[in-house]
Short mmCIF file of N, CA and C in Angstrom, two decimals:
data_model
loop_
_atom_site.label_atom_id
_atom_site.label_comp_id
_atom_site.label_asym_id
_atom_site.label_seq_id
_atom_site.Cartn_x
_atom_site.Cartn_y
_atom_site.Cartn_z
N MET A 22 -23.15 -25.26 -47.47
CA MET A 22 -24.11 -26.45 -47.86
C MET A 22 -25.11 -26.46 -46.68
N THR A 23 -24.89 -25.99 -45.42
CA THR A 23 -25.72 -26.08 -44.21
C THR A 23 -27.00 -25.43 -44.62
N VAL A 24 -26.97 -24.22 -45.19
CA VAL A 24 -28.19 -23.59 -45.42
C VAL A 24 -29.05 -24.22 -46.47
N THR A 25 -28.40 -24.80 -47.39
CA THR A 25 -28.98 -25.42 -48.51
C THR A 25 -29.81 -26.70 -47.83
N TYR A 26 -29.26 -27.38 -46.98
CA TYR A 26 -29.89 -28.49 -46.19
C TYR A 26 -31.06 -27.89 -45.43
N ILE A 27 -30.94 -26.82 -44.62
CA ILE A 27 -31.87 -26.22 -43.94
C ILE A 27 -33.10 -25.81 -44.79
N LEU A 28 -32.85 -25.18 -45.98
CA LEU A 28 -33.88 -24.80 -46.80
C LEU A 28 -34.60 -26.05 -47.36
N LYS A 29 -33.87 -27.18 -47.72
CA LYS A 29 -34.50 -28.31 -48.29
C LYS A 29 -35.44 -28.94 -47.25
N TYR A 30 -34.89 -28.97 -46.12
CA TYR A 30 -35.67 -29.77 -45.08
C TYR A 30 -36.84 -28.89 -44.60
N TYR A 31 -36.73 -27.50 -44.69
CA TYR A 31 -37.76 -26.65 -44.50
C TYR A 31 -38.97 -26.81 -45.46
N GLU A 32 -38.55 -26.90 -46.72
CA GLU A 32 -39.51 -27.12 -47.79
C GLU A 32 -40.36 -28.55 -47.63
N ARG A 33 -39.61 -29.49 -47.20
CA ARG A 33 -40.21 -30.81 -46.81
C ARG A 33 -41.19 -30.64 -45.72
N LEU A 34 -40.76 -29.87 -44.70
CA LEU A 34 -41.54 -29.71 -43.44
C LEU A 34 -42.88 -28.99 -43.87
N GLU A 35 -42.79 -28.03 -44.78
CA GLU A 35 -43.97 -27.22 -45.22
C GLU A 35 -45.12 -28.19 -45.63
N LYS A 36 -44.71 -29.35 -46.13
CA LYS A 36 -45.68 -30.31 -46.77
C LYS A 36 -46.49 -31.15 -45.72
N PHE A 37 -45.77 -31.16 -44.48
CA PHE A 37 -46.37 -31.96 -43.32
C PHE A 37 -47.32 -31.12 -42.54
N THR A 38 -48.49 -30.99 -43.14
CA THR A 38 -49.49 -30.26 -42.29
C THR A 38 -50.69 -31.22 -42.22
N LEU A 39 -51.50 -31.09 -41.09
CA LEU A 39 -52.70 -31.97 -40.99
C LEU A 39 -53.78 -31.69 -42.02
N ASP A 40 -53.74 -30.41 -42.73
CA ASP A 40 -54.69 -30.24 -43.64
C ASP A 40 -54.20 -30.52 -45.05
N ASN A 41 -53.17 -31.14 -45.14
CA ASN A 41 -52.65 -31.55 -46.47
C ASN A 41 -53.19 -32.94 -46.88
N PRO A 42 -53.97 -33.03 -47.87
CA PRO A 42 -54.61 -34.27 -48.18
C PRO A 42 -53.80 -35.46 -48.65
N THR A 43 -52.60 -34.94 -49.19
CA THR A 43 -51.49 -36.09 -49.50
C THR A 43 -50.85 -36.86 -48.30
N ASN A 44 -51.06 -36.29 -47.10
CA ASN A 44 -50.40 -36.89 -45.97
C ASN A 44 -51.06 -38.01 -45.41
N VAL A 45 -50.51 -38.99 -44.85
CA VAL A 45 -51.17 -40.01 -44.12
C VAL A 45 -51.94 -39.44 -43.02
N PRO A 46 -52.87 -40.10 -42.35
CA PRO A 46 -53.58 -39.72 -41.15
C PRO A 46 -52.48 -39.44 -40.14
N LEU A 47 -52.98 -38.67 -39.07
CA LEU A 47 -52.17 -38.41 -38.04
C LEU A 47 -51.82 -39.67 -37.17
N THR A 48 -50.68 -40.17 -37.29
CA THR A 48 -50.24 -41.23 -36.50
C THR A 48 -48.95 -41.04 -35.86
N GLU A 49 -48.42 -42.09 -35.14
CA GLU A 49 -47.12 -41.95 -34.49
C GLU A 49 -46.16 -41.74 -35.37
N ASP A 50 -46.14 -42.49 -36.58
CA ASP A 50 -45.02 -42.38 -37.65
C ASP A 50 -45.12 -40.89 -38.31
N PHE A 51 -46.29 -40.39 -38.46
CA PHE A 51 -46.40 -39.00 -39.03
C PHE A 51 -45.77 -37.97 -38.10
N HIS A 52 -46.04 -38.18 -36.77
CA HIS A 52 -45.48 -37.16 -35.64
C HIS A 52 -43.94 -37.46 -35.65
N LEU A 53 -43.48 -38.69 -35.76
CA LEU A 53 -42.06 -38.99 -35.54
C LEU A 53 -41.29 -38.47 -36.80
N GLU A 54 -41.87 -38.51 -38.07
CA GLU A 54 -41.19 -37.96 -39.31
C GLU A 54 -41.16 -36.42 -39.15
N VAL A 55 -42.23 -35.76 -38.63
CA VAL A 55 -42.25 -34.29 -38.61
C VAL A 55 -41.20 -34.00 -37.55
N ASP A 56 -41.05 -34.53 -36.44
CA ASP A 56 -40.20 -34.33 -35.45
C ASP A 56 -38.59 -34.52 -35.91
N ALA A 57 -38.41 -35.60 -36.71
CA ALA A 57 -37.10 -35.81 -37.31
C ALA A 57 -36.65 -34.68 -38.24
N ILE A 58 -37.61 -34.25 -39.14
CA ILE A 58 -37.27 -33.17 -39.95
C ILE A 58 -37.06 -31.77 -39.24
N LEU A 59 -37.87 -31.53 -38.31
CA LEU A 59 -37.72 -30.55 -37.32
C LEU A 59 -36.38 -30.45 -36.78
N GLY A 60 -36.11 -31.66 -36.23
CA GLY A 60 -34.72 -31.89 -35.43
C GLY A 60 -33.55 -31.70 -36.40
N ALA A 61 -33.64 -32.08 -37.63
CA ALA A 61 -32.62 -31.81 -38.59
C ALA A 61 -32.42 -30.39 -38.93
N ILE A 62 -33.54 -29.61 -39.04
CA ILE A 62 -33.43 -28.13 -39.31
C ILE A 62 -32.84 -27.49 -38.05
N VAL A 63 -33.35 -27.67 -36.94
CA VAL A 63 -32.79 -27.03 -35.74
C VAL A 63 -31.33 -27.43 -35.42
N THR A 64 -30.99 -28.65 -35.70
CA THR A 64 -29.50 -29.05 -35.38
C THR A 64 -28.55 -28.35 -36.60
N ALA A 65 -29.03 -28.30 -37.72
CA ALA A 65 -28.22 -27.79 -38.87
C ALA A 65 -28.12 -26.24 -38.50
N TYR A 66 -29.06 -25.69 -38.19
CA TYR A 66 -29.13 -24.13 -38.01
C TYR A 66 -28.32 -23.94 -36.72
N GLY A 67 -28.51 -24.61 -35.59
CA GLY A 67 -27.74 -24.38 -34.37
C GLY A 67 -26.22 -24.59 -34.65
N ARG A 68 -25.73 -25.37 -35.44
CA ARG A 68 -24.21 -25.59 -35.76
C ARG A 68 -23.70 -24.18 -36.19
N LEU A 69 -24.39 -23.41 -36.94
CA LEU A 69 -23.96 -22.17 -37.47
C LEU A 69 -23.66 -21.25 -36.44
N TYR A 70 -24.26 -21.45 -35.17
CA TYR A 70 -24.22 -20.42 -34.12
C TYR A 70 -23.48 -20.93 -32.86
N THR A 71 -22.94 -22.24 -33.07
CA THR A 71 -22.28 -22.74 -31.85
C THR A 71 -20.93 -23.16 -32.34
N SER A 72 -20.02 -23.07 -31.40
CA SER A 72 -18.53 -23.51 -31.88
C SER A 72 -18.30 -24.84 -32.17
N SER A 73 -17.65 -25.12 -33.21
CA SER A 73 -17.32 -26.49 -33.57
C SER A 73 -15.94 -26.56 -34.27
N LYS A 74 -15.44 -27.70 -34.42
CA LYS A 74 -14.13 -27.76 -34.80
C LYS A 74 -14.06 -27.40 -36.48
N GLY A 75 -13.16 -26.42 -36.69
CA GLY A 75 -12.84 -26.03 -38.03
C GLY A 75 -13.99 -25.12 -38.60
N SER A 76 -14.80 -24.56 -37.90
CA SER A 76 -15.75 -23.66 -38.67
C SER A 76 -15.81 -22.36 -37.77
N SER A 77 -16.23 -21.28 -38.51
CA SER A 77 -16.42 -20.04 -37.69
C SER A 77 -17.82 -19.94 -37.22
N VAL A 78 -18.11 -19.14 -36.17
CA VAL A 78 -19.46 -19.16 -35.66
C VAL A 78 -20.01 -17.79 -36.11
N LEU A 79 -21.33 -17.86 -36.43
CA LEU A 79 -22.08 -16.64 -36.75
C LEU A 79 -22.39 -15.92 -35.46
N LYS A 80 -22.66 -14.72 -35.61
CA LYS A 80 -23.13 -13.97 -34.39
C LYS A 80 -24.57 -13.43 -34.52
N LYS A 81 -25.23 -13.66 -33.32
CA LYS A 81 -26.63 -13.10 -33.18
C LYS A 81 -26.78 -11.63 -33.66
N LYS A 82 -25.85 -10.87 -33.24
CA LYS A 82 -25.91 -9.39 -33.52
C LYS A 82 -25.93 -9.07 -35.07
N ASP A 83 -25.59 -10.20 -35.87
CA ASP A 83 -25.60 -9.86 -37.32
C ASP A 83 -27.07 -10.03 -37.87
N ILE A 84 -27.86 -10.71 -37.07
CA ILE A 84 -29.28 -11.03 -37.48
C ILE A 84 -30.11 -9.67 -37.36
N PRO A 85 -30.88 -9.46 -38.53
CA PRO A 85 -31.75 -8.30 -38.25
C PRO A 85 -32.83 -8.38 -37.08
N LYS A 86 -33.00 -7.29 -36.37
CA LYS A 86 -33.71 -7.28 -35.18
C LYS A 86 -35.05 -8.09 -35.18
N HIS A 87 -35.67 -7.76 -36.34
CA HIS A 87 -37.07 -8.36 -36.47
C HIS A 87 -37.00 -9.90 -36.69
N LEU A 88 -35.90 -10.51 -36.96
CA LEU A 88 -35.77 -11.96 -37.03
C LEU A 88 -35.17 -12.62 -35.90
N ARG A 89 -34.76 -11.93 -34.71
CA ARG A 89 -34.11 -12.47 -33.69
C ARG A 89 -35.01 -13.39 -32.91
N SER A 90 -36.30 -13.05 -32.79
CA SER A 90 -37.22 -13.88 -31.97
C SER A 90 -37.29 -15.34 -32.60
N ALA A 91 -37.28 -15.36 -34.05
CA ALA A 91 -37.35 -16.65 -34.57
C ALA A 91 -35.96 -17.40 -34.31
N HIS A 92 -34.91 -16.69 -34.40
CA HIS A 92 -33.62 -17.41 -34.01
C HIS A 92 -33.61 -17.86 -32.64
N ASP A 93 -34.15 -17.04 -31.66
CA ASP A 93 -34.18 -17.55 -30.37
C ASP A 93 -35.10 -18.67 -30.13
N GLU A 94 -36.11 -18.79 -30.90
CA GLU A 94 -37.10 -19.89 -30.79
C GLU A 94 -36.25 -21.14 -31.30
N ILE A 95 -35.52 -21.19 -32.35
CA ILE A 95 -34.86 -22.21 -32.87
C ILE A 95 -33.82 -22.69 -32.06
N MET A 96 -32.92 -21.67 -31.50
CA MET A 96 -31.92 -22.11 -30.53
C MET A 96 -32.34 -22.63 -29.27
N SER A 97 -33.56 -22.24 -28.75
CA SER A 97 -34.16 -22.89 -27.60
C SER A 97 -34.67 -24.33 -27.79
N LEU A 98 -35.31 -24.57 -28.98
CA LEU A 98 -35.51 -25.97 -29.46
C LEU A 98 -34.10 -26.78 -29.41
N ARG A 99 -33.14 -26.18 -30.10
CA ARG A 99 -31.83 -26.85 -30.07
C ARG A 99 -31.38 -27.27 -28.83
N HIS A 100 -31.23 -26.16 -27.86
CA HIS A 100 -30.71 -26.42 -26.61
C HIS A 100 -31.57 -27.25 -25.52
N GLU A 101 -32.83 -26.98 -25.67
CA GLU A 101 -33.77 -27.58 -24.56
C GLU A 101 -34.44 -28.87 -25.14
N ARG A 102 -34.57 -29.08 -26.44
CA ARG A 102 -35.22 -30.28 -26.78
C ARG A 102 -34.36 -31.30 -27.62
N TYR A 103 -33.68 -30.77 -28.60
CA TYR A 103 -32.85 -31.74 -29.31
C TYR A 103 -31.36 -31.99 -28.96
N SER A 104 -30.75 -30.96 -28.51
CA SER A 104 -29.35 -31.36 -28.05
C SER A 104 -29.22 -31.83 -26.62
N HIS A 105 -30.11 -31.20 -25.80
CA HIS A 105 -30.03 -31.29 -24.34
C HIS A 105 -31.46 -31.59 -23.77
N ASN A 106 -31.93 -32.79 -23.94
CA ASN A 106 -33.27 -33.20 -23.72
C ASN A 106 -33.88 -32.65 -22.29
N GLY A 107 -35.11 -32.36 -22.34
CA GLY A 107 -35.76 -32.20 -21.06
C GLY A 107 -36.53 -30.90 -20.60
N ASP A 108 -35.91 -29.84 -20.99
CA ASP A 108 -36.46 -28.56 -20.40
C ASP A 108 -37.47 -27.75 -21.43
N HIS A 109 -37.62 -28.20 -22.56
CA HIS A 109 -38.42 -27.46 -23.42
C HIS A 109 -39.84 -27.65 -23.31
N PRO A 110 -40.78 -26.69 -23.30
CA PRO A 110 -42.21 -26.83 -23.02
C PRO A 110 -42.94 -27.85 -23.96
N THR A 111 -42.31 -28.11 -25.07
CA THR A 111 -42.87 -29.05 -26.02
C THR A 111 -42.85 -30.55 -25.84
N ILE A 112 -42.02 -30.91 -24.74
CA ILE A 112 -41.91 -32.19 -24.32
C ILE A 112 -42.02 -32.38 -22.79
N LYS A 113 -42.66 -33.35 -22.40
CA LYS A 113 -42.71 -33.59 -20.86
C LYS A 113 -42.80 -35.11 -20.64
N ALA A 114 -42.06 -35.56 -19.73
CA ALA A 114 -42.14 -36.95 -19.39
C ALA A 114 -42.60 -36.99 -17.94
N ASP A 115 -43.61 -37.88 -17.55
CA ASP A 115 -44.14 -38.14 -16.27
C ASP A 115 -44.08 -39.59 -16.02
N LEU A 116 -44.06 -39.76 -14.56
CA LEU A 116 -44.15 -41.10 -14.07
C LEU A 116 -45.25 -41.10 -13.09
N GLU A 117 -46.18 -41.96 -13.16
CA GLU A 117 -47.21 -42.17 -12.38
C GLU A 117 -47.04 -43.32 -11.48
N VAL A 118 -47.16 -43.20 -10.07
CA VAL A 118 -47.05 -44.32 -9.19
C VAL A 118 -48.33 -44.65 -8.54
N ASN A 119 -48.74 -45.84 -8.49
CA ASN A 119 -49.96 -46.27 -7.91
C ASN A 119 -49.62 -47.40 -6.99
N ALA A 120 -49.94 -47.38 -5.76
CA ALA A 120 -49.58 -48.47 -4.87
C ALA A 120 -50.82 -49.02 -4.16
N THR A 121 -50.76 -50.24 -4.06
CA THR A 121 -51.77 -51.01 -3.29
C THR A 121 -51.07 -51.64 -2.11
N GLU A 122 -51.80 -52.34 -1.23
CA GLU A 122 -51.13 -53.01 -0.20
C GLU A 122 -49.99 -53.87 -0.56
N ASP A 123 -50.10 -54.57 -1.79
CA ASP A 123 -49.14 -55.62 -2.10
C ASP A 123 -48.30 -55.19 -3.29
N GLU A 124 -48.80 -54.19 -4.15
CA GLU A 124 -47.92 -54.04 -5.31
C GLU A 124 -47.98 -52.47 -5.59
N VAL A 125 -46.86 -52.23 -6.51
CA VAL A 125 -46.71 -50.90 -6.80
C VAL A 125 -46.72 -50.87 -8.44
N TYR A 126 -47.53 -50.10 -8.99
CA TYR A 126 -47.74 -49.95 -10.47
C TYR A 126 -47.07 -48.74 -10.94
N LEU A 127 -46.29 -48.76 -11.92
CA LEU A 127 -45.63 -47.59 -12.47
C LEU A 127 -46.20 -47.51 -13.99
N THR A 128 -46.54 -46.17 -14.31
CA THR A 128 -46.83 -45.86 -15.76
C THR A 128 -46.08 -44.69 -16.05
N ALA A 129 -45.45 -44.92 -17.13
CA ALA A 129 -44.56 -43.87 -17.82
C ALA A 129 -45.39 -43.11 -18.93
N TYR A 130 -45.31 -41.87 -18.95
CA TYR A 130 -45.97 -41.06 -19.91
C TYR A 130 -44.94 -40.18 -20.64
N PHE A 131 -45.06 -40.05 -21.84
CA PHE A 131 -44.27 -39.08 -22.56
C PHE A 131 -45.13 -38.27 -23.55
N ARG A 132 -45.13 -37.03 -23.42
CA ARG A 132 -46.00 -36.16 -24.18
C ARG A 132 -45.10 -35.28 -25.02
N SER A 133 -45.43 -35.10 -26.32
CA SER A 133 -44.67 -34.34 -27.28
C SER A 133 -45.47 -33.49 -28.10
N SER A 134 -45.24 -32.30 -28.38
CA SER A 134 -46.03 -31.42 -29.35
C SER A 134 -45.00 -30.89 -30.35
N THR A 135 -45.61 -30.55 -31.55
CA THR A 135 -44.70 -30.05 -32.56
C THR A 135 -45.49 -29.08 -33.42
N TYR A 136 -44.92 -28.46 -34.35
CA TYR A 136 -45.72 -27.53 -35.34
C TYR A 136 -46.53 -28.35 -36.21
N ASN A 137 -47.51 -27.62 -36.76
CA ASN A 137 -48.32 -28.14 -37.87
C ASN A 137 -47.68 -27.71 -39.15
N GLY A 138 -46.71 -28.48 -39.72
CA GLY A 138 -45.90 -28.02 -40.70
C GLY A 138 -44.73 -27.15 -40.55
N ALA A 139 -44.32 -26.35 -41.21
CA ALA A 139 -43.05 -25.51 -41.01
C ALA A 139 -43.60 -24.23 -40.59
N PRO A 140 -42.85 -23.73 -39.41
CA PRO A 140 -43.33 -22.42 -38.85
C PRO A 140 -43.12 -21.33 -39.92
N SER A 141 -44.12 -20.63 -40.39
CA SER A 141 -43.95 -19.75 -41.49
C SER A 141 -42.96 -18.49 -41.10
N HIS A 142 -42.82 -18.14 -39.79
CA HIS A 142 -42.03 -17.06 -39.50
C HIS A 142 -40.58 -17.44 -39.56
N TRP A 143 -40.18 -18.71 -39.62
CA TRP A 143 -38.87 -19.07 -39.86
C TRP A 143 -38.27 -18.97 -41.37
N ARG A 144 -39.11 -18.86 -42.26
CA ARG A 144 -38.79 -18.74 -43.71
C ARG A 144 -37.89 -17.54 -43.94
N GLU A 145 -38.35 -16.30 -43.51
CA GLU A 145 -37.64 -15.21 -43.74
C GLU A 145 -36.17 -15.21 -43.17
N LEU A 146 -36.16 -15.82 -41.95
CA LEU A 146 -34.79 -15.95 -41.27
C LEU A 146 -33.93 -16.76 -42.11
N PHE A 147 -34.35 -17.91 -42.63
CA PHE A 147 -33.56 -18.79 -43.45
C PHE A 147 -33.24 -18.17 -44.74
N GLU A 148 -34.04 -17.41 -45.38
CA GLU A 148 -33.85 -16.80 -46.55
C GLU A 148 -32.75 -15.62 -46.35
N TRP A 149 -32.95 -14.89 -45.30
CA TRP A 149 -31.91 -13.88 -44.88
C TRP A 149 -30.49 -14.55 -44.81
N LEU A 150 -30.45 -15.63 -43.94
CA LEU A 150 -29.31 -16.37 -43.71
C LEU A 150 -28.54 -16.80 -45.04
N ASP A 151 -29.30 -17.27 -45.91
CA ASP A 151 -28.86 -17.82 -47.26
C ASP A 151 -28.14 -16.42 -47.94
N ARG A 152 -28.75 -15.39 -47.97
CA ARG A 152 -28.15 -14.20 -48.71
C ARG A 152 -27.10 -13.67 -48.01
N PHE A 153 -27.07 -13.66 -46.59
CA PHE A 153 -26.02 -13.21 -45.73
C PHE A 153 -24.74 -14.06 -45.94
N LEU A 154 -24.88 -15.24 -45.93
CA LEU A 154 -23.71 -16.04 -46.03
C LEU A 154 -23.08 -16.10 -47.52
N LYS A 155 -23.80 -15.91 -48.59
CA LYS A 155 -23.38 -15.88 -49.84
C LYS A 155 -22.68 -14.55 -50.06
N ALA A 156 -23.26 -13.36 -49.48
CA ALA A 156 -22.72 -12.08 -49.67
C ALA A 156 -21.36 -12.10 -48.80
N SER A 157 -21.32 -12.82 -47.73
CA SER A 157 -20.01 -12.82 -46.92
C SER A 157 -18.94 -13.66 -47.59
N PHE A 158 -19.33 -14.65 -48.20
CA PHE A 158 -18.40 -15.46 -48.94
C PHE A 158 -17.88 -14.44 -50.17
N GLN A 159 -18.75 -13.86 -50.93
CA GLN A 159 -18.41 -13.12 -52.09
C GLN A 159 -17.39 -12.00 -51.49
N ASP A 160 -17.80 -11.38 -50.39
CA ASP A 160 -16.86 -10.34 -49.91
C ASP A 160 -15.46 -10.87 -49.59
N GLN A 161 -15.39 -12.14 -49.21
CA GLN A 161 -13.98 -12.57 -48.92
C GLN A 161 -13.34 -12.96 -50.33
N LEU A 162 -14.11 -13.40 -51.30
CA LEU A 162 -13.44 -13.62 -52.55
C LEU A 162 -12.97 -12.23 -53.26
N ASP A 163 -13.82 -11.26 -52.93
CA ASP A 163 -13.34 -9.93 -53.52
C ASP A 163 -12.14 -9.40 -52.79
N ARG A 164 -11.95 -9.54 -51.51
CA ARG A 164 -10.86 -9.17 -50.76
C ARG A 164 -9.57 -9.84 -51.18
N LEU A 165 -9.78 -11.29 -51.48
CA LEU A 165 -8.69 -12.13 -52.07
C LEU A 165 -8.19 -11.58 -53.35
N SER A 166 -9.14 -11.36 -54.19
CA SER A 166 -8.95 -10.77 -55.54
C SER A 166 -8.10 -9.52 -55.54
N LYS A 167 -8.51 -8.70 -54.63
CA LYS A 167 -7.75 -7.38 -54.45
C LYS A 167 -6.35 -7.56 -53.88
N ARG A 168 -6.38 -8.37 -52.95
CA ARG A 168 -4.92 -8.75 -52.38
C ARG A 168 -3.99 -9.39 -53.18
N THR A 169 -4.52 -10.32 -54.18
CA THR A 169 -3.59 -11.07 -54.82
C THR A 169 -3.42 -10.55 -56.37
N GLY A 170 -4.37 -9.89 -56.67
CA GLY A 170 -4.25 -9.38 -58.05
C GLY A 170 -4.89 -10.32 -59.16
N LYS A 171 -5.43 -11.50 -58.60
CA LYS A 171 -5.95 -12.55 -59.30
C LYS A 171 -7.52 -12.63 -59.17
N ASP A 172 -8.26 -13.08 -60.13
CA ASP A 172 -9.65 -12.93 -59.91
C ASP A 172 -10.13 -14.34 -59.26
N TRP A 173 -10.75 -14.28 -57.96
CA TRP A 173 -11.07 -15.38 -57.26
C TRP A 173 -12.58 -15.55 -57.53
N LYS A 174 -12.98 -16.65 -57.95
CA LYS A 174 -14.36 -16.95 -58.41
C LYS A 174 -14.97 -18.15 -57.58
N PRO A 175 -16.15 -17.99 -57.22
CA PRO A 175 -16.70 -19.21 -56.59
C PRO A 175 -16.95 -20.35 -57.58
N ILE A 176 -17.08 -21.52 -56.90
CA ILE A 176 -17.40 -22.83 -57.67
C ILE A 176 -18.75 -23.22 -57.31
N LYS A 177 -19.51 -23.82 -58.09
CA LYS A 177 -20.77 -24.43 -57.70
C LYS A 177 -20.59 -25.92 -57.59
N LEU A 178 -20.77 -26.23 -56.37
CA LEU A 178 -20.69 -27.75 -56.01
C LEU A 178 -21.93 -28.47 -56.58
N ASP A 179 -21.66 -29.39 -57.38
CA ASP A 179 -22.82 -30.22 -57.92
C ASP A 179 -22.86 -31.57 -57.43
N MET A 180 -23.72 -31.95 -56.49
CA MET A 180 -23.56 -33.35 -56.09
C MET A 180 -24.64 -34.12 -57.03
N GLU A 181 -24.01 -35.00 -57.61
CA GLU A 181 -24.81 -35.83 -58.54
C GLU A 181 -25.25 -37.05 -57.91
N LEU A 182 -26.63 -37.37 -57.98
CA LEU A 182 -26.99 -38.59 -57.48
C LEU A 182 -26.33 -39.79 -58.09
N SER A 183 -25.90 -39.77 -59.28
CA SER A 183 -25.31 -40.79 -60.00
C SER A 183 -24.03 -41.23 -59.18
N LYS A 184 -23.37 -40.35 -58.32
CA LYS A 184 -22.20 -40.61 -57.59
C LYS A 184 -22.44 -41.29 -56.19
N VAL A 185 -23.74 -41.33 -56.10
CA VAL A 185 -24.11 -42.06 -54.59
C VAL A 185 -23.97 -43.52 -54.83
N GLY A 186 -23.46 -44.11 -53.84
CA GLY A 186 -23.36 -45.56 -53.84
C GLY A 186 -23.41 -46.16 -52.42
N VAL A 187 -23.40 -47.47 -52.45
CA VAL A 187 -23.36 -48.18 -51.01
C VAL A 187 -22.00 -48.71 -50.89
N SER A 188 -21.52 -48.42 -49.79
CA SER A 188 -20.02 -49.07 -49.44
C SER A 188 -20.21 -50.17 -48.60
N GLU A 189 -18.98 -50.85 -48.37
CA GLU A 189 -18.98 -51.92 -47.39
C GLU A 189 -19.37 -51.46 -46.07
N GLY A 190 -20.24 -52.32 -45.46
CA GLY A 190 -20.90 -51.95 -44.23
C GLY A 190 -22.18 -51.39 -44.43
N ASN A 191 -22.60 -51.39 -45.62
CA ASN A 191 -23.99 -50.88 -46.14
C ASN A 191 -24.32 -49.40 -45.77
N SER A 192 -23.31 -48.58 -45.79
CA SER A 192 -23.49 -47.25 -45.59
C SER A 192 -23.65 -46.57 -46.94
N ILE A 193 -24.52 -45.47 -47.13
CA ILE A 193 -24.70 -44.73 -48.39
C ILE A 193 -23.58 -43.63 -48.34
N GLU A 194 -22.82 -43.51 -49.45
CA GLU A 194 -21.87 -42.49 -49.62
C GLU A 194 -22.06 -41.74 -50.87
N LEU A 195 -21.71 -40.49 -50.82
CA LEU A 195 -21.64 -39.59 -51.87
C LEU A 195 -20.21 -39.69 -52.35
N GLY A 196 -20.03 -39.91 -53.78
CA GLY A 196 -18.74 -40.18 -54.29
C GLY A 196 -17.96 -38.75 -54.10
N PRO A 197 -16.65 -38.82 -54.44
CA PRO A 197 -15.93 -37.59 -54.32
C PRO A 197 -16.42 -36.47 -55.34
N LEU A 198 -16.50 -35.27 -54.68
CA LEU A 198 -16.91 -34.23 -55.60
C LEU A 198 -15.75 -33.82 -56.54
N GLU A 199 -16.10 -33.61 -57.72
CA GLU A 199 -14.99 -33.06 -58.75
C GLU A 199 -15.12 -31.62 -58.86
N LEU A 200 -14.10 -30.88 -58.27
CA LEU A 200 -14.00 -29.49 -58.35
C LEU A 200 -13.15 -28.95 -59.42
N PRO A 201 -13.72 -28.07 -60.35
CA PRO A 201 -12.98 -27.43 -61.35
C PRO A 201 -11.91 -26.57 -60.73
N LEU A 202 -10.68 -26.70 -61.10
CA LEU A 202 -9.57 -25.76 -60.58
C LEU A 202 -9.04 -25.03 -61.73
#
């Protein structure tokens, strides 16, 4: 599901360009929405390559060499901007101090830059990742079929919007997925 989210967010980010006439003018809201979508992509992608409870970690060595620079760029954003703020060149915080004889004036500045839309060189990496994970899953099913003598088939998860509801506490929840057994 993670790659599905990455691809959906990426498609959304592709529409957020300054030359797209359907977008609102460049405002703080526009920049914040682009940054939120980019952060979602980077965070979801990074989870695949960092250890977490209950999931296996993908290896950089599996990525084709010509796509590794895009991977490194995304992981740098993850580590230096979104997960551990401060050291990425796209953000900078400054504090200006001006003193007079009687008073000290502080001015805080925060500068942030981001992509104009979706970085086009990321698309091939995400599409490769989608194919790689699907093939890996199919390989596992084939091994299970061979080992057990039974035909192991993938299921298609279908998240229906009709199953989305609001729970107590006003959180939005997707109802239980019904899996054919």
